[in-house]
XYZ file of C-alpha atoms in Angstrom:
208
model
C 163.263 -61.592 56.198
C 164.032 -58.003 55.380
C 162.953 -55.516 58.025
C 161.034 -52.435 56.972
C 161.680 -49.078 58.571
C 158.560 -46.954 58.837
C 158.642 -43.212 59.178
C 156.197 -41.373 61.419
C 153.624 -40.808 58.683
C 153.648 -44.461 57.592
C 153.332 -45.644 61.186
C 150.298 -43.430 61.737
C 148.729 -44.744 58.534
C 149.240 -48.359 59.636
C 147.769 -47.657 63.075
C 144.802 -45.804 61.577
C 144.142 -48.649 59.137
C 144.280 -51.247 61.932
C 141.844 -49.209 64.057
C 139.480 -48.831 61.089
C 139.615 -52.569 60.300
C 139.015 -53.487 63.938
C 136.071 -51.092 64.170
C 134.601 -52.543 60.969
C 134.911 -56.100 62.323
C 133.252 -55.089 65.585
C 130.413 -53.342 63.746
C 129.727 -56.398 61.580
C 129.694 -58.724 64.579
C 127.829 -56.431 66.949
C 124.815 -56.049 64.661
C 123.434 -59.464 65.510
C 124.020 -58.885 69.239
C 121.907 -55.748 69.093
C 119.235 -57.601 67.112
C 119.248 -60.509 69.582
C 118.659 -58.298 72.623
C 116.417 -55.872 70.745
C 113.982 -58.403 69.278
C 113.916 -60.485 72.478
C 113.092 -57.422 74.568
C 110.433 -56.121 72.181
C 108.696 -59.507 71.790
C 108.617 -60.145 75.543
C 107.413 -56.569 76.152
C 104.539 -56.966 73.694
C 103.595 -60.264 75.328
C 103.561 -58.560 78.731
C 101.474 -55.676 77.404
C 98.748 -57.896 75.976
C 98.873 -60.168 79.036
C 98.150 -57.145 81.236
C 95.578 -55.795 78.784
C 93.514 -58.986 78.731
C 93.947 -59.760 82.441
C 95.833 -63.000 82.017
C 97.538 -64.630 85.001
C 99.453 -61.487 86.021
C 101.792 -63.105 88.535
C 102.746 -65.876 86.144
C 103.140 -63.515 83.189
C 105.484 -61.236 85.122
C 107.996 -64.080 85.203
C 108.175 -63.811 81.412
C 110.425 -60.757 81.847
C 113.164 -63.180 82.908
C 113.077 -64.651 79.405
C 114.984 -61.578 78.203
C 118.265 -62.308 80.064
C 117.837 -66.079 79.611
C 117.352 -65.932 75.834
C 119.916 -63.138 75.507
C 122.660 -64.991 77.395
C 122.008 -68.267 75.551
C 122.138 -66.412 72.231
C 125.392 -64.700 73.231
C 126.960 -68.071 74.032
C 125.820 -69.500 70.698
C 127.281 -66.508 68.839
C 130.521 -66.783 70.808
C 131.081 -70.449 69.997
C 130.018 -70.031 66.372
C 132.558 -67.219 65.992
C 135.329 -69.264 67.592
C 134.631 -72.403 65.552
C 137.102 -72.899 62.746
C 138.854 -69.589 63.310
C 142.381 -68.896 64.445
C 142.271 -67.113 67.782
C 143.817 -63.661 67.821
C 144.512 -61.247 70.649
C 141.643 -58.865 71.349
C 142.229 -55.279 70.352
C 141.991 -52.381 72.784
C 138.657 -51.367 71.240
C 137.205 -54.860 71.702
C 138.400 -55.030 75.303
C 136.937 -51.593 75.963
C 133.507 -52.526 74.587
C 133.480 -55.831 76.490
C 134.389 -53.978 79.685
C 131.638 -51.395 79.124
C 128.874 -53.976 78.676
C 130.164 -56.168 81.489
C 130.019 -53.219 83.898
C 126.568 -52.211 82.656
C 125.347 -55.813 82.871
C 126.438 -56.185 86.497
C 125.091 -52.724 87.326
C 121.753 -53.576 85.765
C 121.439 -56.719 87.904
C 122.032 -54.631 91.031
C 119.651 -51.904 89.848
C 116.960 -54.504 89.132
C 117.163 -55.811 92.707
C 117.109 -52.267 94.109
C 114.115 -51.377 91.909
C 112.134 -54.302 93.318
C 113.021 -53.361 96.909
C 112.405 -49.604 96.561
C 109.608 -49.758 94.009
C 111.458 -47.795 91.312
C 110.314 -47.976 87.669
C 112.532 -50.705 86.210
C 111.579 -49.829 82.606
C 112.957 -46.300 82.995
C 116.194 -47.535 84.604
C 116.670 -50.224 81.940
C 116.359 -47.727 79.092
C 118.714 -45.298 80.830
C 121.447 -47.895 81.461
C 121.208 -49.593 78.057
C 121.081 -46.203 76.344
C 124.267 -45.140 78.115
C 125.999 -48.367 77.093
C 124.908 -47.862 73.482
C 126.196 -44.271 73.427
C 129.580 -45.287 74.836
C 129.849 -48.146 72.316
C 129.038 -45.748 69.487
C 131.679 -43.286 70.663
C 134.348 -45.990 70.989
C 133.558 -47.414 67.526
C 133.009 -43.944 66.064
C 129.627 -45.088 64.775
C 127.133 -42.234 64.555
C 124.064 -44.477 64.333
C 124.813 -46.127 67.676
C 125.641 -42.813 69.313
C 122.502 -41.093 68.036
C 120.212 -44.040 68.861
C 121.665 -44.233 72.381
C 121.225 -40.507 73.020
C 117.694 -40.641 71.586
C 116.825 -43.522 73.913
C 118.110 -41.663 76.964
C 116.027 -38.618 76.034
C 112.961 -40.777 75.324
C 113.297 -42.377 78.762
C 111.942 -39.084 80.127
C 108.546 -40.217 78.810
C 108.280 -42.590 81.790
C 108.431 -39.935 84.560
C 106.299 -37.549 82.448
C 103.640 -40.231 82.005
C 103.759 -41.089 85.712
C 103.443 -37.419 86.668
C 100.388 -36.903 84.441
C 98.588 -40.018 85.698
C 99.441 -39.280 89.351
C 97.770 -35.863 89.060
C 94.491 -37.411 87.910
C 91.767 -38.595 90.275
C 90.749 -42.247 90.558
C 87.710 -42.003 88.296
C 89.656 -40.296 85.527
C 92.391 -42.933 85.737
C 89.850 -45.747 85.433
C 88.302 -44.066 82.397
C 91.641 -44.139 80.619
C 91.361 -47.881 80.192
C 93.921 -50.650 80.425
C 95.511 -49.764 77.072
C 96.656 -46.393 78.435
C 97.474 -47.620 81.939
C 99.918 -50.188 80.584
C 101.232 -47.946 77.816
C 104.616 -47.712 79.578
C 105.365 -51.229 78.307
C 104.644 -50.116 74.739
C 106.902 -47.088 75.217
C 109.596 -49.471 76.454
C 109.238 -51.663 73.342
C 109.350 -48.666 70.977
C 112.492 -47.264 72.610
C 114.270 -50.631 72.357
C 113.350 -50.762 68.675
C 115.050 -47.391 68.195
C 117.991 -48.253 70.427
C 118.852 -51.780 69.267
C 116.791 -53.189 66.391
C 117.244 -50.326 63.922
C 121.024 -49.910 64.630
C 121.406 -53.708 64.537
C 120.015 -53.910 60.995
C 122.159 -50.959 59.906
C 125.289 -52.558 61.376
C 124.538 -55.783 59.528
């Protein structure tokens, strides 16, 4: 087999093309991952909102939040095995390894933050949006995908709605708070669902 000698310009073109192809493959595959986590989170959030609104079994309904990681992890495994089936395995690119490392770190960090939030009484919805938004921004920067970057930054900025809402309600007296009604008192769950739609569902459809 005849060897080809590449000059500097040709080598850069080959490297650039490989990076572009890898990024395109990641974008196509990552769309369904964003949709999986996005739709699961939004559906569970809406269930929780209406459960709180209509005074269903609150303690039992709170366990429904655990459906998000359960369904998400099962879906990830299904996607993983469906991707591997019938395909020749290839070494992971640097970009793929970087993205996997980012979400692994954020996943472990989120588990620790969730435990800390329960112990210290911190708003878990705010922390979830912040962490997932950061992961989305970093993924967008690595893949050079503006939609992911913009949606991640938007989600981080929108997470400020949680402390603003808490500050407004905390300044009101008890009677005024009761007059707001359950729909307003549990509106943080709706805010959470809307932000996840912006952060994961919309980019997921665009990536697909």
